[in-house]
PDB file of C-alpha atoms in Angstrom:
ATOM      1  CA  MET F   1      -0.979  73.038 201.874  1.00 45.00           C
ATOM      2  CA  THR F   2       1.739  69.894 200.704  1.00 54.00           C
ATOM      3  CA  ASN F   3      -0.050  67.077 202.026  1.00 64.00           C
ATOM      4  CA  ASP F   4      -3.664  68.237 200.171  1.00 78.00           C
ATOM      5  CA  VAL F   5      -2.297  68.411 197.282  1.00 90.00           C
ATOM      6  CA  ARG F   6      -1.291  65.608 194.785  1.00 96.00           C
ATOM      7  CA  ALA F   7       2.231  64.962 194.190  1.00 98.00           C
ATOM      8  CA  ILE F   8       3.567  63.468 191.258  1.00 97.00           C
ATOM      9  CA  GLN F   9       4.890  60.391 193.158  1.00 97.00           C
ATOM     10  CA  ASP F  10       2.000  59.742 194.061  1.00 97.00           C
ATOM     11  CA  ASP F  11       1.218  58.576 190.772  1.00 96.00           C
ATOM     12  CA  TYR F  12       4.452  57.177 189.727  1.00 95.00           C
ATOM     13  CA  PRO F  13       3.586  53.695 188.027  1.00 92.00           C
ATOM     14  CA  ASP F  14       3.346  51.165 191.659  1.00 93.00           C
ATOM     15  CA  ASP F  15       6.788  48.877 189.760  1.00 90.00           C
ATOM     16  CA  PHE F  16       8.392  52.405 190.337  1.00 91.00           C
ATOM     17  CA  ALA F  17       6.934  53.751 193.583  1.00 95.00           C
ATOM     18  CA  TRP F  18       9.775  51.683 195.703  1.00 94.00           C
ATOM     19  CA  CYS F  19      12.055  54.140 196.273  1.00 95.00           C
ATOM     20  CA  TYR F  20      12.679  55.540 199.998  1.00 95.00           C
ATOM     21  CA  GLY F  21      13.671  58.519 199.654  1.00 96.00           C
ATOM     22  CA  CYS F  22      10.147  59.412 197.547  1.00 97.00           C
ATOM     23  CA  GLY F  23       8.216  55.816 196.955  1.00 96.00           C
ATOM     24  CA  ARG F  24       4.798  55.402 198.680  1.00 96.00           C
ATOM     25  CA  LEU F  25       5.715  51.566 198.625  1.00 96.00           C
ATOM     26  CA  ASN F  26       8.696  51.873 200.837  1.00 95.00           C
ATOM     27  CA  GLU F  27       7.216  51.765 203.743  1.00 93.00           C
ATOM     28  CA  GLU F  28      10.596  52.864 205.520  1.00 91.00           C
ATOM     29  CA  GLY F  29      11.541  55.605 203.407  1.00 94.00           C
ATOM     30  CA  TYR F  30      10.919  59.198 203.817  1.00 95.00           C
ATOM     31  CA  HIS F  31       7.553  59.562 200.791  1.00 96.00           C
ATOM     32  CA  PHE F  32       8.720  62.752 200.058  1.00 97.00           C
ATOM     33  CA  ARG F  33       5.863  64.760 197.417  1.00 98.00           C
ATOM     34  CA  THR F  34       6.556  67.163 194.959  1.00 98.00           C
ATOM     35  CA  VAL F  35       4.238  69.233 193.958  1.00 98.00           C
ATOM     36  CA  TRP F  36       3.759  72.355 191.706  1.00 98.00           C
ATOM     37  CA  ASN F  37       3.362  75.671 193.260  1.00 97.00           C
ATOM     38  CA  GLY F  38       2.552  77.980 190.296  1.00 96.00           C
ATOM     39  CA  ASN F  39       5.734  77.652 187.625  1.00 96.00           C
ATOM     40  CA  ASN F  40       7.861  76.008 191.043  1.00 98.00           C
ATOM     41  CA  THR F  41       8.033  73.180 192.686  1.00 98.00           C
ATOM     42  CA  GLU F  42       7.867  72.359 196.441  1.00 98.00           C
ATOM     43  CA  THR F  43       8.379  68.776 197.949  1.00 98.00           C
ATOM     44  CA  ILE F  44       8.152  70.103 202.278  1.00 98.00           C
ATOM     45  CA  TYR F  45       9.590  67.274 204.756  1.00 97.00           C
ATOM     46  CA  ASP F  46       9.601  67.041 208.352  1.00 95.00           C
ATOM     47  CA  PRO F  47      12.946  64.736 209.142  1.00 93.00           C
ATOM     48  CA  ASN F  48      13.000  62.388 212.183  1.00 88.00           C
ATOM     49  CA  GLU F  49      14.728  62.574 214.665  1.00 88.00           C
ATOM     50  CA  LYS F  50      17.354  59.318 213.907  1.00 91.00           C
ATOM     51  CA  HIS F  51      18.766  61.416 210.687  1.00 92.00           C
ATOM     52  CA  ILE F  52      20.222  63.536 211.977  1.00 92.00           C
ATOM     53  CA  ALA F  53      24.316  64.740 211.568  1.00 92.00           C
ATOM     54  CA  ILE F  54      25.392  65.555 215.040  1.00 89.00           C
ATOM     55  CA  PRO F  55      22.648  65.750 217.589  1.00 90.00           C
ATOM     56  CA  GLY F  56      20.198  69.118 217.070  1.00 92.00           C
ATOM     57  CA  PHE F  57      21.351  68.822 213.086  1.00 94.00           C
ATOM     58  CA  VAL F  58      19.966  67.461 209.473  1.00 96.00           C
ATOM     59  CA  TYR F  59      22.121  64.563 208.247  1.00 95.00           C
ATOM     60  CA  GLY F  60      23.598  65.481 204.796  1.00 96.00           C
ATOM     61  CA  GLY F  61      22.790  62.436 202.889  1.00 96.00           C
ATOM     62  CA  LEU F  62      19.379  63.508 204.247  1.00 97.00           C
ATOM     63  CA  ILE F  63      19.027  66.974 202.224  1.00 98.00           C
ATOM     64  CA  ALA F  64      20.816  65.206 199.401  1.00 98.00           C
ATOM     65  CA  ALA F  65      18.369  62.753 198.910  1.00 98.00           C
ATOM     66  CA  LEU F  66      15.763  65.481 199.259  1.00 98.00           C
ATOM     67  CA  ILE F  67      17.378  67.460 196.455  1.00 98.00           C
ATOM     68  CA  ASP F  68      17.679  64.366 194.059  1.00 98.00           C
ATOM     69  CA  CYS F  69      14.402  63.258 194.604  1.00 98.00           C
ATOM     70  CA  HIS F  70      12.729  66.713 194.574  1.00 98.00           C
ATOM     71  CA  GLY F  71      14.575  67.325 191.230  1.00 98.00           C
ATOM     72  CA  THR F  72      13.997  63.783 189.201  1.00 98.00           C
ATOM     73  CA  GLY F  73      10.029  64.948 190.571  1.00 98.00           C
ATOM     74  CA  SER F  74       9.915  67.670 189.253  1.00 98.00           C
ATOM     75  CA  ALA F  75      11.246  66.717 185.971  1.00 98.00           C
ATOM     76  CA  SER F  76       8.755  64.667 185.675  1.00 98.00           C
ATOM     77  CA  LEU F  77       5.885  67.444 187.019  1.00 98.00           C
ATOM     78  CA  ALA F  78       7.607  69.239 183.449  1.00 98.00           C
ATOM     79  CA  LEU F  79       7.563  66.726 181.144  1.00 97.00           C
ATOM     80  CA  HIS F  80       4.264  65.171 182.570  1.00 97.00           C
ATOM     81  CA  ARG F  81       2.993  68.933 182.136  1.00 97.00           C
ATOM     82  CA  LYS F  82       4.511  69.321 178.609  1.00 97.00           C
ATOM     83  CA  ASN F  83       2.774  66.639 177.557  1.00 96.00           C
ATOM     84  CA  GLY F  84      -0.768  67.676 178.588  1.00 97.00           C
ATOM     85  CA  PHE F  85      -1.642  66.132 182.107  1.00 97.00           C
ATOM     86  CA  GLU F  86      -1.227  67.316 185.464  1.00 97.00           C
ATOM     87  CA  PRO F  87      -0.904  64.723 189.004  1.00 97.00           C
ATOM     88  CA  GLY F  88      -4.000  63.165 189.025  1.00 96.00           C
ATOM     89  CA  SER F  89      -4.893  62.925 185.530  1.00 95.00           C
ATOM     90  CA  GLU F  90      -5.058  58.694 183.927  1.00 92.00           C
ATOM     91  CA  GLU F  91      -2.026  59.317 182.225  1.00 95.00           C
ATOM     92  CA  ALA F  92       0.974  58.340 184.169  1.00 94.00           C
ATOM     93  CA  PRO F  93       3.955  60.404 184.708  1.00 96.00           C
ATOM     94  CA  PRO F  94       7.441  59.370 183.097  1.00 95.00           C
ATOM     95  CA  ARG F  95       9.507  58.119 185.342  1.00 94.00           C
ATOM     96  CA  PHE F  96      13.157  59.626 185.904  1.00 96.00           C
ATOM     97  CA  VAL F  97      16.801  58.378 186.640  1.00 95.00           C
ATOM     98  CA  THR F  98      19.465  61.541 188.237  1.00 97.00           C
ATOM     99  CA  GLY F  99      22.398  61.884 186.069  1.00 97.00           C
ATOM    100  CA  SER F 100      23.839  64.269 188.269  1.00 98.00           C
ATOM    101  CA  LEU F 101      23.312  66.136 191.474  1.00 98.00           C
ATOM    102  CA  HIS F 102      25.497  68.784 192.858  1.00 98.00           C
ATOM    103  CA  VAL F 103      24.542  70.098 196.858  1.00 98.00           C
ATOM    104  CA  ASP F 104      26.488  72.677 198.426  1.00 98.00           C
ATOM    105  CA  PHE F 105      25.342  73.090 202.088  1.00 98.00           C
ATOM    106  CA  LEU F 106      25.291  76.558 203.264  1.00 97.00           C
ATOM    107  CA  LYS F 107      24.372  76.655 206.463  1.00 95.00           C
ATOM    108  CA  PRO F 108      23.957  73.405 209.134  1.00 95.00           C
ATOM    109  CA  THR F 109      20.381  72.230 208.835  1.00 96.00           C
ATOM    110  CA  PRO F 110      18.727  72.235 211.812  1.00 95.00           C
ATOM    111  CA  GLN F 111      16.386  69.741 213.374  1.00 93.00           C
ATOM    112  CA  LYS F 112      12.762  69.845 214.172  1.00 92.00           C
ATOM    113  CA  VAL F 113      12.093  72.763 211.932  1.00 96.00           C
ATOM    114  CA  MET F 114      10.244  72.316 208.701  1.00 97.00           C
ATOM    115  CA  LEU F 115      11.909  71.809 205.281  1.00 98.00           C
ATOM    116  CA  LYS F 116      10.977  73.075 201.808  1.00 98.00           C
ATOM    117  CA  ALA F 117      12.937  72.305 198.666  1.00 98.00           C
ATOM    118  CA  VAL F 118      11.683  74.883 196.083  1.00 98.00           C
ATOM    119  CA  GLY F 119      12.827  74.053 192.317  1.00 98.00           C
ATOM    120  CA  THR F 120      12.931  75.835 189.219  1.00 98.00           C
ATOM    121  CA  ILE F 121      12.927  74.183 185.774  1.00 98.00           C
ATOM    122  CA  GLU F 122      14.555  73.650 182.864  1.00 98.00           C
ATOM    123  CA  GLU F 123      14.271  71.505 180.104  1.00 96.00           C
ATOM    124  CA  ILE F 124      18.243  71.407 178.876  1.00 96.00           C
ATOM    125  CA  HIS F 125      17.347  68.403 176.090  1.00 94.00           C
ATOM    126  CA  PRO F 126      13.572  66.307 175.370  1.00 91.00           C
ATOM    127  CA  LYS F 127      14.829  63.978 177.844  1.00 95.00           C
ATOM    128  CA  LYS F 128      16.687  65.963 180.248  1.00 97.00           C
ATOM    129  CA  TRP F 129      15.871  68.381 182.771  1.00 98.00           C
ATOM    130  CA  LYS F 130      17.790  70.833 184.966  1.00 98.00           C
ATOM    131  CA  VAL F 131      16.292  70.762 187.930  1.00 98.00           C
ATOM    132  CA  THR F 132      17.793  74.132 190.911  1.00 98.00           C
ATOM    133  CA  THR F 133      17.114  73.989 194.037  1.00 98.00           C
ATOM    134  CA  GLU F 134      16.901  75.851 197.583  1.00 98.00           C
ATOM    135  CA  VAL F 135      16.196  73.896 200.765  1.00 98.00           C
ATOM    136  CA  PHE F 136      14.994  76.423 203.375  1.00 98.00           C
ATOM    137  CA  ALA F 137      14.672  75.350 207.190  1.00 97.00           C
ATOM    138  CA  GLY F 138      11.658  77.404 207.868  1.00 96.00           C
ATOM    139  CA  ASP F 139      13.194  81.077 206.812  1.00 96.00           C
ATOM    140  CA  THR F 140      16.518  79.909 205.946  1.00 97.00           C
ATOM    141  CA  LEU F 141      18.355  78.747 203.350  1.00 98.00           C
ATOM    142  CA  CYS F 142      21.010  76.104 204.334  1.00 98.00           C
ATOM    143  CA  ALA F 143      21.306  74.177 200.948  1.00 98.00           C
ATOM    144  CA  LYS F 144      21.085  74.658 197.384  1.00 98.00           C
ATOM    145  CA  GLY F 145      21.291  71.874 194.687  1.00 98.00           C
ATOM    146  CA  GLU F 146      20.883  70.952 191.135  1.00 98.00           C
ATOM    147  CA  VAL F 147      19.971  67.990 190.084  1.00 98.00           C
ATOM    148  CA  VAL F 148      20.052  67.389 185.780  1.00 98.00           C
ATOM    149  CA  ALA F 149      17.220  64.487 185.061  1.00 98.00           C
ATOM    150  CA  VAL F 150      16.991  61.617 182.194  1.00 97.00           C
ATOM    151  CA  VAL F 151      14.095  59.917 181.623  1.00 96.00           C
ATOM    152  CA  MET F 152      14.950  56.456 182.743  1.00 91.00           C
ATOM    153  CA  PRO F 153      14.962  54.564 180.071  1.00 81.00           C
ATOM    154  CA  VAL F 154      13.294  51.330 178.966  1.00 72.00           C
ATOM    155  CA  THR F 155      16.192  48.876 179.995  1.00 63.00           C
ATOM    156  CA  PHE F 156      16.568  49.936 182.901  1.00 62.00           C
ATOM    157  CA  ALA F 157      14.809  47.128 185.270  1.00 53.00           C
ATOM    158  CA  VAL F 158      16.596  44.389 182.503  1.00 44.00           C
ATOM    159  CA  THR F 159      20.087  45.942 182.995  1.00 41.00           C
ATOM    160  CA  ASN F 160      20.441  43.905 186.582  1.00 35.00           C
TER     161      ASN F 160
ATOM    162  CA  MET T   1      39.472  43.289 205.073  1.00 45.00           C
ATOM    163  CA  THR T   2      37.902  46.807 205.744  1.00 54.00           C
ATOM    164  CA  ASN T   3      36.055  45.537 209.151  1.00 64.00           C
ATOM    165  CA  ASP T   4      39.621  44.142 210.763  1.00 78.00           C
ATOM    166  CA  VAL T   5      41.206  48.023 210.308  1.00 90.00           C
ATOM    167  CA  ARG T   6      40.514  50.261 212.837  1.00 96.00           C
ATOM    168  CA  ALA T   7      38.358  53.416 211.185  1.00 98.00           C
ATOM    169  CA  ILE T   8      38.594  57.377 211.254  1.00 97.00           C
ATOM    170  CA  GLN T   9      35.362  57.353 212.529  1.00 97.00           C
ATOM    171  CA  ASP T  10      35.676  54.910 215.019  1.00 97.00           C
ATOM    172  CA  ASP T  11      37.342  57.835 216.891  1.00 96.00           C
ATOM    173  CA  TYR T  12      35.652  60.100 216.370  1.00 95.00           C
ATOM    174  CA  PRO T  13      34.358  61.686 219.961  1.00 92.00           C
ATOM    175  CA  ASP T  14      31.376  60.465 220.963  1.00 93.00           C
ATOM    176  CA  ASP T  15      29.590  63.789 220.855  1.00 90.00           C
ATOM    177  CA  PHE T  16      29.997  63.469 216.884  1.00 91.00           C
ATOM    178  CA  ALA T  17      29.871  59.983 216.407  1.00 95.00           C
ATOM    179  CA  TRP T  18      25.793  60.275 215.296  1.00 94.00           C
ATOM    180  CA  CYS T  19      26.003  60.889 211.879  1.00 95.00           C
ATOM    181  CA  TYR T  20      23.286  58.779 210.068  1.00 95.00           C
ATOM    182  CA  GLY T  21      25.630  57.657 207.246  1.00 96.00           C
ATOM    183  CA  CYS T  22      28.828  56.836 209.607  1.00 96.00           C
ATOM    184  CA  GLY T  23      28.324  57.109 213.534  1.00 96.00           C
ATOM    185  CA  ARG T  24      29.186  54.555 215.253  1.00 96.00           C
ATOM    186  CA  LEU T  25      26.270  55.701 217.800  1.00 96.00           C
ATOM    187  CA  ASN T  26      23.492  55.930 215.410  1.00 95.00           C
ATOM    188  CA  GLU T  27      21.775  52.264 216.133  1.00 93.00           C
ATOM    189  CA  GLU T  28      19.648  52.864 212.698  1.00 91.00           C
ATOM    190  CA  GLY T  29      22.168  54.343 210.797  1.00 94.00           C
ATOM    191  CA  TYR T  30      24.303  52.992 207.624  1.00 95.00           C
ATOM    192  CA  HIS T  31      27.779  52.937 209.741  1.00 97.00           C
ATOM    193  CA  PHE T  32      30.116  53.767 207.069  1.00 98.00           C
ATOM    194  CA  ARG T  33      33.915  53.509 208.304  1.00 98.00           C
ATOM    195  CA  THR T  34      36.662  54.744 206.060  1.00 98.00           C
ATOM    196  CA  VAL T  35      39.927  53.614 206.239  1.00 98.00           C
ATOM    197  CA  TRP T  36      43.993  53.634 204.170  1.00 98.00           C
ATOM    198  CA  ASN T  37      44.391  51.772 201.803  1.00 97.00           C
ATOM    199  CA  GLY T  38      48.081  53.268 200.470  1.00 96.00           C
ATOM    200  CA  ASN T  39      47.351  56.453 199.575  1.00 96.00           C
ATOM    201  CA  ASN T  40      43.838  55.313 198.700  1.00 98.00           C
ATOM    202  CA  THR T  41      40.866  55.606 201.212  1.00 98.00           C
ATOM    203  CA  GLU T  42      38.169  53.327 201.148  1.00 98.00           C
ATOM    204  CA  THR T  43      34.757  52.413 202.327  1.00 98.00           C
ATOM    205  CA  ILE T  44      32.979  49.550 201.653  1.00 98.00           C
ATOM    206  CA  TYR T  45      29.474  48.776 202.110  1.00 97.00           C
ATOM    207  CA  ASP T  46      27.374  45.793 201.915  1.00 95.00           C
ATOM    208  CA  PRO T  47      23.378  47.931 200.847  1.00 93.00           C
ATOM    209  CA  ASN T  48      20.264  46.753 202.484  1.00 88.00           C
ATOM    210  CA  GLU T  49      16.899  45.588 200.975  1.00 88.00           C
ATOM    211  CA  LYS T  50      15.043  49.396 202.274  1.00 91.00           C
ATOM    212  CA  HIS T  51      17.725  50.988 201.070  1.00 92.00           C
ATOM    213  CA  ILE T  52      16.356  51.244 196.957  1.00 92.00           C
ATOM    214  CA  ALA T  53      15.854  53.163 194.152  1.00 92.00           C
ATOM    215  CA  ILE T  54      13.436  50.261 192.552  1.00 89.00           C
ATOM    216  CA  PRO T  55      13.564  46.805 192.744  1.00 90.00           C
ATOM    217  CA  GLY T  56      17.577  45.961 192.563  1.00 92.00           C
ATOM    218  CA  PHE T  57      18.978  48.606 191.875  1.00 95.00           C
ATOM    219  CA  VAL T  58      20.792  51.310 194.989  1.00 96.00           C
ATOM    220  CA  TYR T  59      18.977  54.621 195.379  1.00 95.00           C
ATOM    221  CA  GLY T  60      20.768  57.418 194.477  1.00 96.00           C
ATOM    222  CA  GLY T  61      20.503  58.729 198.500  1.00 96.00           C
ATOM    223  CA  LEU T  62      22.697  56.155 199.471  1.00 97.00           C
ATOM    224  CA  ILE T  63      25.532  56.735 197.038  1.00 98.00           C
ATOM    225  CA  ALA T  64      25.087  60.211 198.108  1.00 98.00           C
ATOM    226  CA  ALA T  65      25.395  59.438 201.329  1.00 98.00           C
ATOM    227  CA  LEU T  66      27.944  56.945 200.973  1.00 98.00           C
ATOM    228  CA  ILE T  67      30.542  59.652 199.253  1.00 98.00           C
ATOM    229  CA  ASP T  68      29.727  62.395 201.597  1.00 98.00           C
ATOM    230  CA  CYS T  69      30.546  60.418 204.643  1.00 98.00           C
ATOM    231  CA  HIS T  70      33.823  59.007 203.188  1.00 98.00           C
ATOM    232  CA  GLY T  71      34.659  62.061 202.186  1.00 98.00           C
ATOM    233  CA  THR T  72      34.780  63.569 205.295  1.00 98.00           C
ATOM    234  CA  GLY T  73      36.505  60.356 206.660  1.00 98.00           C
ATOM    235  CA  SER T  74      38.929  60.657 204.243  1.00 98.00           C
ATOM    236  CA  ALA T  75      39.412  64.232 205.025  1.00 98.00           C
ATOM    237  CA  SER T  76      39.469  63.759 208.113  1.00 98.00           C
ATOM    238  CA  LEU T  77      41.841  60.899 208.303  1.00 98.00           C
ATOM    239  CA  ALA T  78      44.608  62.731 205.995  1.00 98.00           C
ATOM    240  CA  LEU T  79      45.268  65.933 207.976  1.00 97.00           C
ATOM    241  CA  HIS T  80      44.680  63.239 211.324  1.00 97.00           C
ATOM    242  CA  ARG T  81      48.391  62.340 209.787  1.00 97.00           C
ATOM    243  CA  LYS T  82      50.002  65.218 209.202  1.00 97.00           C
ATOM    244  CA  ASN T  83      49.501  66.383 211.958  1.00 96.00           C
ATOM    245  CA  GLY T  84      51.428  62.483 213.274  1.00 97.00           C
ATOM    246  CA  PHE T  85      48.475  60.637 213.713  1.00 97.00           C
ATOM    247  CA  GLU T  86      46.518  57.444 212.716  1.00 97.00           C
ATOM    248  CA  PRO T  87      43.445  55.578 213.225  1.00 97.00           C
ATOM    249  CA  GLY T  88      44.051  54.156 217.190  1.00 96.00           C
ATOM    250  CA  SER T  89      46.118  56.925 218.379  1.00 95.00           C
ATOM    251  CA  GLU T  90      44.881  58.504 221.928  1.00 92.00           C
ATOM    252  CA  GLU T  91      44.745  61.548 219.993  1.00 95.00           C
ATOM    253  CA  ALA T  92      40.924  62.596 219.088  1.00 94.00           C
ATOM    254  CA  PRO T  93      40.513  63.226 215.006  1.00 96.00           C
ATOM    255  CA  PRO T  94      39.434  66.647 213.214  1.00 95.00           C
ATOM    256  CA  ARG T  95      36.272  66.295 212.404  1.00 94.00           C
ATOM    257  CA  PHE T  96      35.647  67.836 209.028  1.00 96.00           C
ATOM    258  CA  VAL T  97      31.624  69.164 207.574  1.00 95.00           C
ATOM    259  CA  THR T  98      31.247  68.750 203.671  1.00 97.00           C
ATOM    260  CA  GLY T  99      31.410  71.974 201.930  1.00 97.00           C
ATOM    261  CA  SER T 100      29.758  70.405 198.521  1.00 98.00           C
ATOM    262  CA  LEU T 101      28.840  67.491 197.327  1.00 98.00           C
ATOM    263  CA  HIS T 102      29.158  66.318 192.954  1.00 98.00           C
ATOM    264  CA  VAL T 103      27.994  62.934 192.376  1.00 98.00           C
ATOM    265  CA  ASP T 104      27.964  61.765 188.869  1.00 98.00           C
ATOM    266  CA  PHE T 105      25.654  58.598 188.098  1.00 98.00           C
ATOM    267  CA  LEU T 106      27.092  56.053 185.997  1.00 97.00           C
ATOM    268  CA  LYS T 107      25.395  52.941 186.113  1.00 95.00           C
ATOM    269  CA  PRO T 108      22.384  51.626 187.600  1.00 95.00           C
ATOM    270  CA  THR T 109      23.724  51.142 191.183  1.00 96.00           C
ATOM    271  CA  PRO T 110      22.657  46.801 191.950  1.00 95.00           C
ATOM    272  CA  GLN T 111      21.807  45.432 194.866  1.00 93.00           C
ATOM    273  CA  LYS T 112      22.876  42.576 196.852  1.00 93.00           C
ATOM    274  CA  VAL T 113      26.608  43.763 195.952  1.00 96.00           C
ATOM    275  CA  MET T 114      29.315  44.886 198.042  1.00 97.00           C
ATOM    276  CA  LEU T 115      29.950  48.500 197.175  1.00 98.00           C
ATOM    277  CA  LYS T 116      33.418  49.915 197.333  1.00 98.00           C
ATOM    278  CA  ALA T 117      34.240  53.684 197.615  1.00 98.00           C
ATOM    279  CA  VAL T 118      37.430  54.657 196.616  1.00 98.00           C
ATOM    280  CA  GLY T 119      38.989  58.139 197.789  1.00 98.00           C
ATOM    281  CA  THR T 120      42.108  60.401 196.774  1.00 98.00           C
ATOM    282  CA  ILE T 121      42.471  63.118 199.053  1.00 98.00           C
ATOM    283  CA  GLU T 122      44.111  66.794 198.112  1.00 97.00           C
ATOM    284  CA  GLU T 123      44.654  69.278 200.125  1.00 96.00           C
ATOM    285  CA  ILE T 124      43.016  72.402 198.429  1.00 96.00           C
ATOM    286  CA  HIS T 125      43.984  74.901 202.778  1.00 94.00           C
ATOM    287  CA  PRO T 126      44.879  73.786 205.639  1.00 91.00           C
ATOM    288  CA  LYS T 127      41.009  74.088 206.653  1.00 95.00           C
ATOM    289  CA  LYS T 128      39.710  72.752 203.705  1.00 97.00           C
ATOM    290  CA  TRP T 129      40.474  69.096 201.729  1.00 98.00           C
ATOM    291  CA  LYS T 130      38.984  67.978 198.320  1.00 98.00           C
ATOM    292  CA  VAL T 131      38.488  63.973 197.866  1.00 98.00           C
ATOM    293  CA  THR T 132      37.520  62.617 194.015  1.00 98.00           C
ATOM    294  CA  THR T 133      35.800  58.952 195.205  1.00 98.00           C
ATOM    295  CA  GLU T 134      34.425  56.473 192.594  1.00 98.00           C
ATOM    296  CA  VAL T 135      32.037  53.881 193.795  1.00 98.00           C
ATOM    297  CA  PHE T 136      32.279  50.356 192.538  1.00 98.00           C
ATOM    298  CA  ALA T 137      29.620  47.973 192.843  1.00 97.00           C
ATOM    299  CA  GLY T 138      31.972  44.672 192.306  1.00 96.00           C
ATOM    300  CA  ASP T 139      34.042  45.274 189.545  1.00 96.00           C
ATOM    301  CA  THR T 140      31.795  48.171 187.516  1.00 97.00           C
ATOM    302  CA  LEU T 141      32.351  51.616 188.681  1.00 98.00           C
ATOM    303  CA  CYS T 142      28.443  53.304 188.839  1.00 98.00           C
ATOM    304  CA  ALA T 143      29.009  56.273 189.866  1.00 98.00           C
ATOM    305  CA  LYS T 144      31.906  59.026 190.713  1.00 98.00           C
ATOM    306  CA  GLY T 145      31.765  62.186 193.377  1.00 98.00           C
ATOM    307  CA  GLU T 146      34.016  64.569 194.813  1.00 98.00           C
ATOM    308  CA  VAL T 147      33.425  65.890 198.470  1.00 98.00           C
ATOM    309  CA  VAL T 148      35.024  68.763 199.453  1.00 98.00           C
ATOM    310  CA  ALA T 149      35.206  69.092 203.296  1.00 98.00           C
ATOM    311  CA  VAL T 150      36.008  71.823 205.923  1.00 97.00           C
ATOM    312  CA  VAL T 151      37.582  71.797 209.583  1.00 96.00           C
ATOM    313  CA  MET T 152      34.078  71.741 211.649  1.00 91.00           C
ATOM    314  CA  PRO T 153      34.137  75.419 213.053  1.00 81.00           C
ATOM    315  CA  VAL T 154      34.122  75.660 216.994  1.00 72.00           C
ATOM    316  CA  THR T 155      30.815  77.217 216.484  1.00 63.00           C
ATOM    317  CA  PHE T 156      28.960  74.441 214.471  1.00 62.00           C
ATOM    318  CA  ALA T 157      27.691  72.761 217.917  1.00 53.00           C
ATOM    319  CA  VAL T 158      26.195  76.370 219.572  1.00 44.00           C
ATOM    320  CA  THR T 159      24.955  77.579 215.776  1.00 41.00           C
ATOM    321  CA  ASN T 160      21.751  75.932 217.013  1.00 35.00           C
TER     322      ASN T 160
END
């Protein structure tokens, strides 16, 4: 089970662990957790009742956020592994930002069904990784997505 | 000001007013409201402190949700107008779902700055509309997006 496996977000430095989507320190957020499953990545999530489009269906913004954070998390897992590390090592993983996000909504996503995002990762530049993601509700493929994730610029925190 | 103008979401039928992004009946959601501004559409939103990527910056999932709901809202405004109606008329507006969503994140989006989504609408099929959106934080263009919005199938509510 995903929750028993150490996720990349468990190792993000504290300063970068506040994301509403995947930050372990953001009390109100989704707490997405992304792990390896063979050469693919996986994020499992159980949507709550407020994140609906219409009653009975998950809202698209949650699917988009799941694909987004799953993308940056997957890229972080991949570059960390390329650098010789796995989640749980003492080395902090690299943190990515999203360059672009694309989502094709294939079917309405039912509520009260566990969601699973499955990612396939491709390095397209040393600092830029493409993550293709399929989102399943149970066995049903509900959305496909693509994220281009970019290593977080060192200036990110000082541009505000 | 946008908040003084009747938005399309103000007129969504109650059964379709629960979206976490733009549903007026979802107490915990964003309550995005989309209005005409000439031939363009506009959604203004003031992000709160929990929807961050890292402290000081808005998280991408909120930007994606804003572009998503602004897209379906804009398409609804446009088809409603094509049918001879404006927000506030007694006729319920058509409700759209998102076929696809694309977001290019151009710059980190600072917090504590009002966001404005500006949409340009194009009919590509009687039941399918493309909405191109620019998201500004103050005067700074932070993201560009595109939504293909599709008239909600009548079966939507019974496929769950």
